[in-house]
Amino acid sequence: MLLKTAWRNLWRQRRRSLVTSTALALAISMCMAIIAFQDGFTREMQRVMVDQRLGHIQLHHTDYPGRRSMHDAMDNVTARLDGLKGQPDIETLTVRLNGQMLIGGPETSEGGELVGVMPQLEQDFSNIQEMVTQGRYLSAQPAHEVVLGVDLARKIEVGIGEEIVVVTQAADGSMGNDLFTVVGLISTGSERMDKLGGHMHLADMQSLLVLEDHAHEITLVAREGIELEQMVEPLRASPVSKDAVVRTWFEVEPQTSKMLDMQETANRLILVIVLGVASIVILNTMMMVVFERTREIGVLKALGMRPRRIVTLILLEAASLTTIAALIGVAVGGLFDWYLVTQGVRLMEGELSFGGVRFSGHFFGAFHIEKVFHTVGFAYVISLVAALWPALRAARLDPVVAMRHE
Amino acid sequence: MRMFLQIVFLSVLNATAHAAPTMAQILDATDDVTRGASSHATIQMQVKTARYERTMKLETWSEGKDKSLVRILAPAKDAGIATLMLDENIYNYLPKVDRTMKVPGAMMSGRWMGSHFTNDDLIKSSRLAEEFDGTITTKPGDGTGDVYTVELIPKPDTAVVWGKVVVVTTADLMPQHIQYFDEEGILVRTMRFSDVQELGGRRVPATMSLEPANKPGEFTRIVYDQLEFDVAIDERTFSLQSLKR
């Protein structure tokens, strides 16, 4: 009964109710749009900074983390990979052997950090072939080929099809040196990679460094929905990780993990602010409602309406406003979300290089239905909180004084 | 190369010095000795690190303080590799790829052929008298042992990387060891001399061992098999073209 009264009270001031609802509806729809954008951004960041770079789980020789000495390489890599390939939880995996070497073009040489990889695995893992700007990626078989970062190639003045000399200290103390053909140039957006880096076939790197059947890193990406901590335990027990440490990506690079968490927190802060501002509208409206109906409330109280019911009445009015707002807001927000998810937003032409990784300038949103419920739920909470003070004030009015008001 | 050859010259000249040399004499002798001298030697270099141990056979030529050439004779994998030092530059010739590469500035602090000598060591020719101030802190017969100890502090405007260098020689001016300290006074490495012999007509310590202070057990040891001084060396030896021999 109270609800019907509350509802009808809204329409006594039709315009004001609509304006208030609209303001809140706008806030809700904006929140939905912002959430879709943020979630899309977060998903992209996760993909680029974690999935395609760090992977989910990494294996290294026990002494490798920290000093990253060339000599601390895992042995029997072929056997380890065989042990891993069977596992159903693994989406992609890649193997890497890192080498610091002098890279010589026709006239000049530069220090570089090249990585020996298995080309097919690497492509599946990180889509590196999409970053090849000239030429092509490595062949599947070792053929003394190399792809170089664009800036590195430019500094030593080599182009596709030309030869470079690679010189390094091998693991047995001898001087590793060989000729390689540049088959492709890559541009990753990571300064380090573009200026110093490149890939060659794992087998070529192994013989250059005299580290046959060794690797520095094995990196795995787990299938969607797999709990990483649970995946790590059996790996630690398996012979695949003999003399090696198995770590999740957030153990390897806690700062990226913290950064993504901070991002989440910042995102939520924005939403709180948006809805918080909207709640001021509710506050204002309910204050006015109580003020204008002071005499009426006085009469109600004189007639015996208990204070608690008055509070409930006011709160129900606020809740009703919110309901209208929610219906409109979700409808409009849904349109925004649909647009963001399907069409996306072109923030800039081309790509954005940030924090050593590259994002496409064209963002797509991500939609999660539970977030709509959260948003609407939160809208209810803040509008009820905003209405609480006016409601309590109404409940405490002295009937006699109130009836004499105005 | 420069550094240990220089020490050899120091010892050689001082072997012929008179009694009670002054510090100035020692330092001047060293400086004068590296001027205009030439040498040709074959050397065994043994490198022992925590990760590997290997022995190389090298042939070296040097002239003045600006030109040296080192060619690796053994082991087979590295045979034919040559390093040419001209003024402040180092060039490596690699026979397997038939290419000569200049070592860029950024890699000058890198190790030469996996030894404990850096590329910088090979190039730098500290002029003891000009770049250091020294004090003789012990003399034979003063009760501290039968050695001269000279403590050298680099002069303020020089580009020396060490904070202090301590040279210890025997009474007849044969170097025993040299200690190199960083700017905080911490010992970084020690060069030991031993096995004094008659080589090339002079008394020289035929074995020199460079030991890093922070890695016990590691060393790079040079043993002279053959050594000749003041030989005539064809000018073209110290050229990039002749590296490719």
XYZ file of C-alpha atoms in Angstrom:
651
model
C 0.000 0.000 0.000
C 2.818 2.266 0.895
C 4.399 1.438 -2.432
C 1.341 2.561 -4.333
C 1.342 5.794 -2.382
C 5.030 6.292 -3.063
C 4.546 5.678 -6.735
C 1.648 8.052 -7.002
C 3.545 10.688 -5.095
C 6.135 10.688 -7.803
C 3.631 11.706 -10.385
C 2.383 14.584 -8.361
C 5.512 16.336 -9.550
C 5.835 14.763 -12.943
C 8.466 17.003 -14.423
C 10.695 16.903 -11.439
C 10.461 13.174 -11.169
C 11.319 12.751 -14.807
C 14.270 15.119 -14.615
C 15.617 13.325 -11.574
C 15.157 9.928 -13.145
C 16.743 11.069 -16.326
C 19.781 12.369 -14.516
C 20.220 9.071 -12.748
C 19.463 7.147 -15.925
C 22.178 9.086 -17.665
C 24.599 8.248 -14.918
C 23.726 4.576 -15.155
C 24.076 4.448 -18.895
C 27.370 6.309 -18.732
C 28.614 3.845 -16.177
C 27.693 0.994 -18.430
C 29.529 2.590 -21.325
C 32.579 3.342 -19.222
C 32.609 -0.188 -17.863
C 32.418 -1.675 -21.324
C 35.278 0.516 -22.445
C 37.390 -0.221 -19.385
C 36.796 -3.921 -19.611
C 37.753 -3.915 -23.251
C 40.884 -1.974 -22.409
C 41.746 -4.298 -19.553
C 41.212 -7.314 -21.716
C 43.509 -5.858 -24.346
C 46.140 -5.038 -21.752
C 45.934 -8.527 -20.353
C 46.314 -9.949 -23.802
C 49.231 -7.809 -24.829
C 51.116 -7.487 -21.575
C 50.527 -10.905 -20.180
C 49.277 -13.520 -22.601
C 51.490 -12.655 -25.500
C 54.533 -11.525 -23.598
C 54.873 -13.084 -20.190
C 52.600 -16.001 -20.829
C 50.900 -17.524 -17.834
C 53.525 -19.864 -16.447
C 57.264 -19.753 -16.951
C 59.979 -22.341 -16.398
C 63.601 -21.346 -15.862
C 66.779 -22.946 -14.596
C 66.804 -22.540 -10.831
C 69.595 -19.949 -10.906
C 68.388 -18.046 -13.929
C 65.939 -15.540 -12.368
C 67.734 -12.424 -11.278
C 71.129 -12.571 -12.888
C 69.914 -14.219 -16.075
C 73.327 -15.654 -16.828
C 73.671 -17.352 -20.195
C 75.140 -20.387 -18.470
C 72.029 -21.008 -16.356
C 70.107 -22.785 -19.050
C 67.832 -25.797 -18.664
C 69.160 -28.953 -20.248
C 67.285 -31.721 -22.058
C 64.879 -29.262 -23.534
C 63.555 -31.675 -26.140
C 62.514 -34.102 -23.423
C 60.900 -31.344 -21.388
C 58.896 -30.134 -24.354
C 57.721 -33.652 -25.079
C 56.579 -33.893 -21.487
C 54.585 -30.691 -21.840
C 53.069 -31.182 -25.243
C 50.685 -33.836 -24.026
C 49.064 -31.660 -21.389
C 45.465 -30.651 -22.135
C 45.475 -27.471 -20.044
C 48.081 -25.802 -22.172
C 46.873 -23.521 -24.921
C 50.218 -22.457 -26.357
C 53.818 -22.750 -25.318
C 57.110 -21.352 -26.482
C 60.814 -22.000 -25.876
C 63.551 -19.403 -25.829
C 67.324 -19.237 -25.619
C 68.678 -15.724 -25.135
C 72.000 -14.490 -26.429
C 73.800 -11.183 -26.166
C 75.877 -10.639 -29.197
C 77.604 -8.212 -31.448
C 75.682 -7.861 -34.689
C 77.673 -6.636 -37.640
C 76.368 -5.044 -40.789
C 78.529 -4.075 -43.748
C 80.131 -1.128 -41.993
C 79.036 -0.957 -38.366
C 78.265 -3.277 -35.493
C 75.855 -2.954 -32.615
C 75.308 -4.884 -29.433
C 72.057 -6.815 -29.538
C 69.934 -9.295 -27.626
C 68.749 -12.027 -29.914
C 66.403 -14.838 -28.954
C 66.546 -18.375 -30.317
C 62.964 -19.598 -30.766
C 61.020 -22.373 -32.407
C 59.287 -20.352 -35.094
C 56.006 -22.222 -35.224
C 55.547 -22.221 -31.463
C 56.519 -18.587 -31.178
C 54.014 -17.527 -33.793
C 51.192 -19.402 -32.106
C 52.174 -17.915 -28.788
C 52.657 -14.245 -29.548
C 51.483 -13.607 -33.100
C 54.899 -12.177 -33.788
C 54.366 -12.595 -37.488
C 51.899 -9.718 -37.325
C 54.732 -7.438 -36.301
C 56.829 -8.206 -39.345
C 56.903 -4.993 -41.328
C 59.191 -6.142 -44.101
C 60.083 -9.534 -45.423
C 58.800 -12.517 -43.482
C 59.203 -14.393 -40.231
C 61.624 -17.310 -39.754
C 61.282 -20.614 -41.555
C 60.229 -23.604 -39.543
C 63.592 -25.296 -40.082
C 66.933 -23.825 -38.978
C 68.507 -22.054 -41.935
C 70.765 -19.360 -40.474
C 67.970 -16.844 -40.808
C 67.334 -13.919 -38.545
C 64.613 -11.288 -38.083
C 65.779 -8.024 -36.607
C 64.122 -5.084 -34.898
C 63.595 -2.282 -37.409
C 65.769 0.213 -35.566
C 68.596 -2.256 -35.155
C 68.571 -3.103 -38.838
C 68.615 0.562 -39.694
C 71.563 1.281 -37.415
C 73.721 -1.369 -38.975
C 72.333 -0.609 -42.406
C 71.089 -4.008 -43.486
C 68.009 -4.876 -45.461
C 66.092 -7.971 -46.410
C 68.208 -10.653 -48.015
C 71.467 -9.208 -46.730
C 73.940 -10.868 -44.428
C 74.970 -10.034 -40.903
C 77.797 -11.366 -38.780
C 76.939 -12.418 -35.287
C 79.680 -12.613 -32.652
C 79.270 -13.748 -29.087
C 81.015 -15.497 -26.279
C 79.901 -19.095 -26.203
C 79.253 -21.090 -23.075
C 82.570 -22.923 -23.314
C 84.499 -19.656 -23.457
C 85.181 -19.835 -27.164
C 84.056 -17.171 -29.570
C 80.837 -18.022 -31.326
C 80.558 -16.382 -34.699
C 78.515 -17.008 -37.792
C 76.778 -15.455 -40.764
C 73.010 -15.015 -40.874
C 70.624 -13.780 -43.517
C 68.082 -11.135 -42.588
C 64.725 -12.428 -43.762
C 62.447 -9.996 -41.985
C 62.205 -6.825 -39.927
C 59.897 -6.529 -36.954
C 58.375 -3.552 -35.247
C 56.894 -4.414 -31.895
C 56.435 -1.082 -30.174
C 58.815 -2.219 -27.481
C 61.837 0.031 -27.743
C 64.105 -2.632 -26.435
C 63.072 -5.153 -29.008
C 63.091 -2.757 -31.928
C 66.498 -1.293 -31.125
C 68.345 -4.314 -29.820
C 66.386 -7.421 -30.533
C 65.694 -10.112 -33.042
C 64.865 -13.779 -33.427
C 66.705 -16.725 -34.899
C 65.949 -20.416 -34.910
C 66.540 -22.133 -31.569
C 68.844 -24.715 -33.129
C 71.036 -21.990 -34.641
C 71.303 -20.230 -31.290
C 72.085 -23.472 -29.506
C 75.032 -24.212 -31.763
C 76.225 -20.596 -31.694
C 76.327 -20.593 -27.911
C 77.507 -24.208 -27.630
C 74.405 -24.960 -25.568
C 72.963 -27.901 -27.475
C 69.509 -28.957 -26.293
C 69.375 -26.108 -23.782
C 66.965 -23.233 -23.295
C 66.568 -20.342 -20.880
C 62.797 -20.180 -20.838
C 59.777 -22.309 -21.451
C 56.594 -20.275 -21.321
C 53.043 -21.571 -21.276
C 49.665 -20.019 -21.806
C 46.876 -21.873 -20.072
C 43.475 -22.429 -21.546
C 40.674 -20.084 -20.636
C 39.351 -20.526 -17.155
C 42.225 -22.566 -15.772
C 43.388 -21.555 -12.300
C 47.090 -20.882 -12.665
C 48.050 -21.711 -9.113
C 46.508 -25.126 -9.504
C 48.296 -25.722 -12.738
C 51.650 -24.869 -11.240
C 51.685 -27.520 -8.522
C 51.726 -30.647 -10.701
C 54.286 -28.990 -12.947
C 56.601 -28.457 -10.023
C 56.386 -32.142 -9.193
C 56.904 -33.334 -12.752
C 60.316 -34.169 -14.293
C 59.609 -31.435 -16.816
C 60.802 -28.974 -14.185
C 63.908 -30.804 -12.965
C 66.476 -28.262 -11.717
C 64.057 -25.576 -12.766
C 61.655 -23.142 -11.116
C 58.042 -22.921 -12.200
C 56.418 -19.546 -11.659
C 53.180 -17.818 -12.567
C 53.406 -14.594 -14.511
C 52.576 -12.517 -11.482
C 55.441 -14.096 -9.594
C 57.742 -13.322 -12.483
C 56.612 -9.770 -12.945
C 54.714 -8.563 -9.908
C 54.810 -4.995 -11.114
C 52.648 -5.782 -14.122
C 50.224 -7.556 -11.859
C 50.149 -4.573 -9.530
C 49.654 -2.262 -12.434
C 46.664 -4.187 -13.676
C 45.236 -4.184 -10.156
C 45.745 -0.471 -9.890
C 43.961 -0.125 -13.171
C 40.996 -2.024 -11.734
C 40.934 0.192 -8.680
C 41.133 3.343 -10.745
C 38.312 2.064 -12.913
C 36.094 1.496 -9.930
C 36.909 4.913 -8.589
C 35.634 6.516 -11.765
C 32.374 4.640 -11.499
C 31.939 5.574 -7.871
C 32.446 9.203 -8.764
C 29.959 9.105 -11.604
C 27.248 7.465 -9.566
C 28.183 9.532 -6.545
C 27.541 12.698 -8.459
C 24.222 11.298 -9.630
C 23.270 10.561 -6.078
C 23.526 14.243 -5.289
C 20.660 14.732 -7.685
C 18.629 12.232 -5.722
C 19.571 13.922 -2.492
C 18.490 17.242 -3.828
C 15.193 15.940 -5.113
C 14.290 14.140 -1.919
C 15.205 17.186 0.133
C 12.826 19.207 -1.941
C 10.176 16.551 -1.656
C 10.343 16.628 2.099
C 10.462 20.390 2.277
C 7.482 20.920 0.043
C 5.382 18.342 1.800
C 6.202 19.415 5.291
C 2.596 20.252 6.082
C 1.390 17.052 4.538
C 3.860 15.008 6.529
C 2.791 16.862 9.621
C -0.803 15.842 8.934
C 0.224 12.249 8.360
C 2.056 12.146 11.620
C -0.830 13.774 13.435
C -3.065 11.107 12.005
C -0.857 8.512 13.565
C 1.528 7.483 10.834
C 4.526 6.133 12.565
C 7.915 7.635 11.822
C 9.269 4.396 10.485
C 6.585 4.277 7.854
C 7.341 7.818 6.845
C 10.969 6.898 6.339
C 9.902 3.899 4.331
C 7.611 6.050 2.220
C 10.352 8.460 1.315
C 12.775 5.652 0.609
C 10.225 3.945 -1.592
C 9.802 7.128 -3.562
C 13.515 7.247 -4.073
C 13.555 3.585 -5.032
C 10.813 4.143 -7.549
C 12.729 6.977 -9.134
C 15.697 4.709 -9.322
C 13.660 1.979 -10.945
C 12.548 4.279 -13.726
C 16.097 5.485 -14.056
C 17.364 1.928 -14.208
C 14.972 0.964 -16.967
C 15.881 3.928 -19.108
C 19.541 3.797 -18.160
C 20.030 0.148 -18.960
C 18.265 0.562 -22.269
C 20.434 3.478 -23.309
C 23.537 1.958 -21.786
C 22.815 -1.212 -23.663
C 22.905 0.740 -26.882
C 26.247 2.290 -25.978
C 27.609 -1.116 -25.090
C 26.398 -2.687 -28.266
C 28.135 0.017 -30.240
C 31.373 -0.308 -28.286
C 31.470 -4.056 -28.562
C 30.663 -4.299 -32.224
C 31.999 -1.073 -33.724
C 34.592 -0.066 -31.212
C 36.148 3.323 -30.854
C 39.024 4.568 -32.918
C 41.012 6.545 -30.380
C 43.779 7.181 -32.787
C 45.030 6.217 -36.174
C 47.451 3.358 -36.182
C 48.803 1.982 -32.954
C 49.725 3.122 -29.500
C 53.026 2.151 -27.958
C 52.886 2.322 -24.213
C 54.882 0.735 -21.468
C 56.876 -1.272 -23.945
C 53.920 -2.924 -25.584
C 51.736 -2.056 -28.469
C 47.985 -1.589 -28.521
C 45.807 -1.153 -31.504
C 44.403 2.382 -31.641
C 40.979 0.932 -32.293
C 39.442 -0.266 -29.024
C 36.574 -2.643 -28.657
C 34.465 -2.805 -25.562
C 33.741 -5.883 -23.496
C 30.333 -6.717 -22.066
C 29.688 -8.667 -18.902
C 26.064 -8.953 -17.848
C 26.864 -9.212 -14.175
C 28.341 -5.743 -14.295
C 24.982 -4.357 -15.344
C 23.460 -5.863 -12.226
C 26.262 -4.428 -10.136
C 25.761 -0.993 -11.583
C 22.018 -0.968 -11.059
C 22.418 -2.430 -7.608
C 24.898 0.231 -6.717
C 22.567 2.892 -8.086
C 19.859 1.667 -5.741
C 22.203 1.691 -2.812
C 23.399 5.218 -3.321
C 19.985 6.628 -4.045
C 18.631 5.062 -0.887
C 21.565 6.407 1.069
C 21.020 9.829 -0.458
C 17.343 9.706 0.420
C 17.984 8.531 3.947
C 18.784 11.854 5.492
C 15.759 13.678 4.098
C 13.641 10.671 5.099
C 14.896 10.765 8.664
C 14.333 14.471 8.815
C 10.778 13.958 7.645
C 10.225 11.316 10.278
C 11.369 13.591 13.057
C 9.152 16.512 12.198
C 6.968 17.716 14.992
C 3.424 17.394 13.707
C 2.198 20.636 15.187
C 5.089 22.691 13.914
C 4.930 20.977 10.549
C 1.284 21.700 10.048
C 1.899 25.328 10.676
C 4.696 25.382 8.109
C 4.544 28.000 5.368
C 98.310 -7.112 -23.962
C 99.594 -3.624 -23.525
C 99.345 -3.945 -19.817
C 101.285 -7.112 -19.357
C 103.844 -6.288 -21.994
C 104.332 -2.999 -20.276
C 104.985 -4.737 -16.998
C 107.495 -6.982 -18.692
C 109.317 -3.941 -19.984
C 109.232 -2.386 -16.557
C 110.935 -5.394 -15.073
C 113.378 -5.731 -17.907
C 114.657 -2.228 -17.773
C 114.811 -2.134 -14.052
C 116.874 -5.259 -13.993
C 119.617 -3.134 -15.412
C 119.050 -0.168 -13.122
C 121.521 0.943 -10.476
C 121.191 0.452 -6.739
C 118.592 2.442 -4.749
C 116.409 3.583 -7.627
C 114.169 6.544 -6.988
C 110.484 6.250 -7.660
C 110.808 8.744 -10.433
C 113.405 6.473 -12.013
C 111.125 3.490 -11.855
C 108.217 5.329 -13.393
C 110.261 7.105 -15.995
C 111.945 3.906 -16.947
C 108.598 2.318 -17.542
C 107.390 5.165 -19.668
C 110.561 5.346 -21.679
C 110.646 1.672 -22.163
C 107.309 1.474 -23.871
C 108.294 4.118 -26.299
C 109.654 2.763 -29.506
C 109.973 -0.780 -28.274
C 108.677 -3.647 -30.307
C 108.132 -7.260 -29.446
C 107.110 -10.604 -30.841
C 106.017 -13.478 -28.642
C 104.180 -16.780 -28.454
C 102.081 -17.268 -25.394
C 99.905 -19.866 -23.710
C 96.836 -18.295 -22.165
C 94.919 -20.388 -19.678
C 91.526 -19.128 -18.599
C 89.748 -20.673 -15.654
C 86.315 -19.497 -14.638
C 83.495 -21.013 -12.663
C 81.873 -22.059 -15.929
C 84.683 -23.225 -18.140
C 88.408 -23.754 -18.454
C 90.369 -23.458 -21.643
C 93.870 -22.897 -22.926
C 94.737 -20.920 -26.009
C 97.998 -20.583 -27.878
C 98.586 -17.023 -29.101
C 101.141 -15.199 -31.177
C 101.582 -11.495 -30.500
C 103.363 -8.534 -32.072
C 103.581 -5.027 -30.735
C 105.197 -1.748 -31.647
C 105.265 1.376 -29.560
C 102.295 1.840 -27.357
C 99.683 2.138 -30.062
C 99.960 -0.968 -32.162
C 99.527 -4.619 -31.310
C 98.335 -7.714 -33.020
C 97.289 -10.985 -31.428
C 96.540 -14.092 -33.457
C 95.041 -17.248 -31.987
C 96.882 -20.410 -33.017
C 94.949 -22.965 -30.974
C 92.403 -24.450 -30.182
C 91.122 -25.312 -33.633
C 87.705 -23.740 -33.177
C 89.217 -20.314 -32.593
C 92.388 -20.688 -34.648
C 92.927 -17.826 -37.047
C 91.004 -15.259 -35.012
C 93.059 -12.079 -34.844
C 92.696 -8.962 -32.738
C 94.319 -5.751 -33.916
C 94.779 -2.804 -31.608
C 95.438 0.504 -33.314
C 95.470 3.648 -31.189
C 92.216 3.510 -29.255
C 90.444 0.994 -31.490
C 90.144 -2.749 -31.451
C 89.299 -4.850 -34.465
C 88.566 -8.562 -34.483
C 89.037 -10.702 -37.564
C 86.996 -13.895 -37.636
C 88.131 -16.410 -40.251
C 84.969 -18.496 -40.100
C 82.893 -15.626 -41.429
C 85.822 -13.862 -43.087
C 84.925 -10.524 -41.563
C 86.677 -7.836 -39.613
C 84.609 -6.070 -36.982
C 85.440 -3.027 -34.944
C 84.528 -3.408 -31.303
C 82.024 -0.656 -30.528
C 82.459 1.611 -27.545
C 79.683 -0.070 -25.613
C 81.497 -3.375 -25.678
C 84.928 -2.125 -24.685
C 84.413 -3.271 -21.124
C 83.628 -6.756 -22.376
C 86.054 -9.605 -21.866
C 88.572 -10.480 -24.525
C 88.043 -14.047 -25.760
C 86.466 -15.064 -22.501
C 89.538 -14.157 -20.445
C 89.667 -11.799 -17.480
C 91.248 -9.107 -19.607
C 88.802 -6.617 -20.995
C 89.088 -4.950 -24.375
C 89.880 -1.780 -22.477
C 92.815 -3.481 -20.767
C 94.305 -4.266 -24.119
C 94.117 -0.675 -25.265
C 94.884 1.398 -22.249
C 98.437 2.428 -21.732
C 98.587 4.222 -18.450
C 101.616 6.391 -18.276
C 102.619 5.718 -14.743
C 104.648 8.877 -14.192
C 102.103 11.155 -15.786
C 98.916 9.655 -14.514
C 99.853 8.578 -11.013
C 101.349 10.073 -7.902
C 103.349 7.508 -6.037
C 104.980 6.771 -2.707
C 107.491 4.099 -1.983
C 106.184 2.517 1.170
C 108.618 -0.318 1.676
C 112.196 -0.978 0.664
C 114.309 -4.074 0.905
C 116.029 -4.149 4.222
C 113.483 -2.113 6.188
C 112.123 -5.201 7.893
C 108.928 -5.668 5.946
C 110.298 -8.198 3.522
C 112.679 -7.926 0.683
C 110.503 -5.869 -1.603
C 109.840 -2.416 -2.947
C 106.229 -1.396 -2.578
C 105.021 1.589 -4.539
C 101.567 2.954 -3.867
C 100.130 4.835 -6.806
C 97.152 7.159 -6.711
C 95.866 8.496 -9.996
C 96.288 12.195 -10.551
C 93.061 14.218 -10.446
C 92.571 14.900 -14.133
C 93.362 11.516 -15.593
C 90.979 8.939 -16.993
C 92.291 6.058 -14.915
C 89.544 3.742 -13.648
C 91.409 2.598 -10.556
C 91.354 4.329 -7.218
C 94.745 2.970 -6.294
C 97.434 0.724 -7.729
C 100.058 -0.976 -5.619
C 103.199 -2.313 -7.286
C 105.450 -4.758 -5.444
C 108.837 -5.682 -6.861
C 111.776 -7.654 -5.613
C 115.004 -6.016 -4.593
C 116.347 -6.389 -8.110
C 113.180 -4.779 -9.469
C 111.495 -7.908 -10.769
C 107.749 -7.354 -10.337
C 106.055 -9.714 -7.932
C 102.526 -8.530 -8.023
C 100.363 -5.522 -8.748
C 97.103 -4.866 -6.995
C 94.326 -2.777 -8.473
C 91.827 -1.108 -6.180
C 88.629 0.695 -7.071
C 87.718 4.157 -5.903
C 86.377 2.873 -2.633
C 89.655 1.169 -1.890
C 88.354 -2.320 -2.504
C 90.707 -4.755 -4.181
C 89.401 -5.572 -7.631
C 92.174 -7.701 -9.078
C 95.744 -8.835 -8.644
C 98.354 -9.483 -11.278
C 101.017 -11.935 -10.137
C 104.389 -12.466 -11.739
C 106.512 -15.548 -11.388
C 108.868 -17.886 -13.109
C 111.642 -15.420 -13.874
C 113.641 -16.572 -16.893
C 115.984 -15.449 -19.566
C 113.840 -14.666 -22.593
C 114.788 -12.604 -25.608
C 118.089 -11.839 -23.971
C 116.641 -10.419 -20.762
C 115.314 -11.548 -17.429
C 111.546 -11.488 -17.423
C 108.802 -13.116 -15.398
C 107.561 -15.691 -17.851
C 104.292 -16.346 -16.065
C 101.686 -13.715 -15.269
C 98.388 -14.437 -13.664
C 95.428 -12.082 -13.433
C 93.132 -12.957 -10.558
C 89.789 -11.247 -9.978
C 89.315 -10.509 -6.295
C 85.609 -11.256 -6.175
C 85.846 -14.673 -7.828
C 88.212 -16.924 -5.914
C 89.645 -19.695 -8.000
C 89.254 -17.858 -11.291
C 92.269 -16.599 -13.171
C 93.738 -15.878 -16.562
C 97.329 -17.052 -16.769
C 99.803 -16.094 -19.451
C 102.966 -18.082 -19.966
C 105.567 -16.896 -22.434
C 106.994 -19.645 -24.599
C 109.016 -17.335 -26.781
C 109.729 -13.645 -26.526
C 111.869 -11.309 -28.611
C 112.410 -7.595 -28.115
C 113.220 -4.808 -30.504
C 112.535 -6.890 -33.558
C 111.854 -5.391 -36.895
C 108.200 -5.767 -37.698
C 106.768 -5.079 -41.084
C 104.563 -1.952 -40.900
C 101.805 -3.732 -42.759
C 101.415 -6.202 -39.919
C 99.399 -3.618 -38.051
C 96.841 -3.002 -40.730
C 93.297 -4.153 -41.240
C 94.118 -5.614 -44.594
C 96.770 -7.936 -43.271
C 94.377 -9.216 -40.614
C 92.772 -11.332 -43.229
C 95.882 -13.366 -43.821
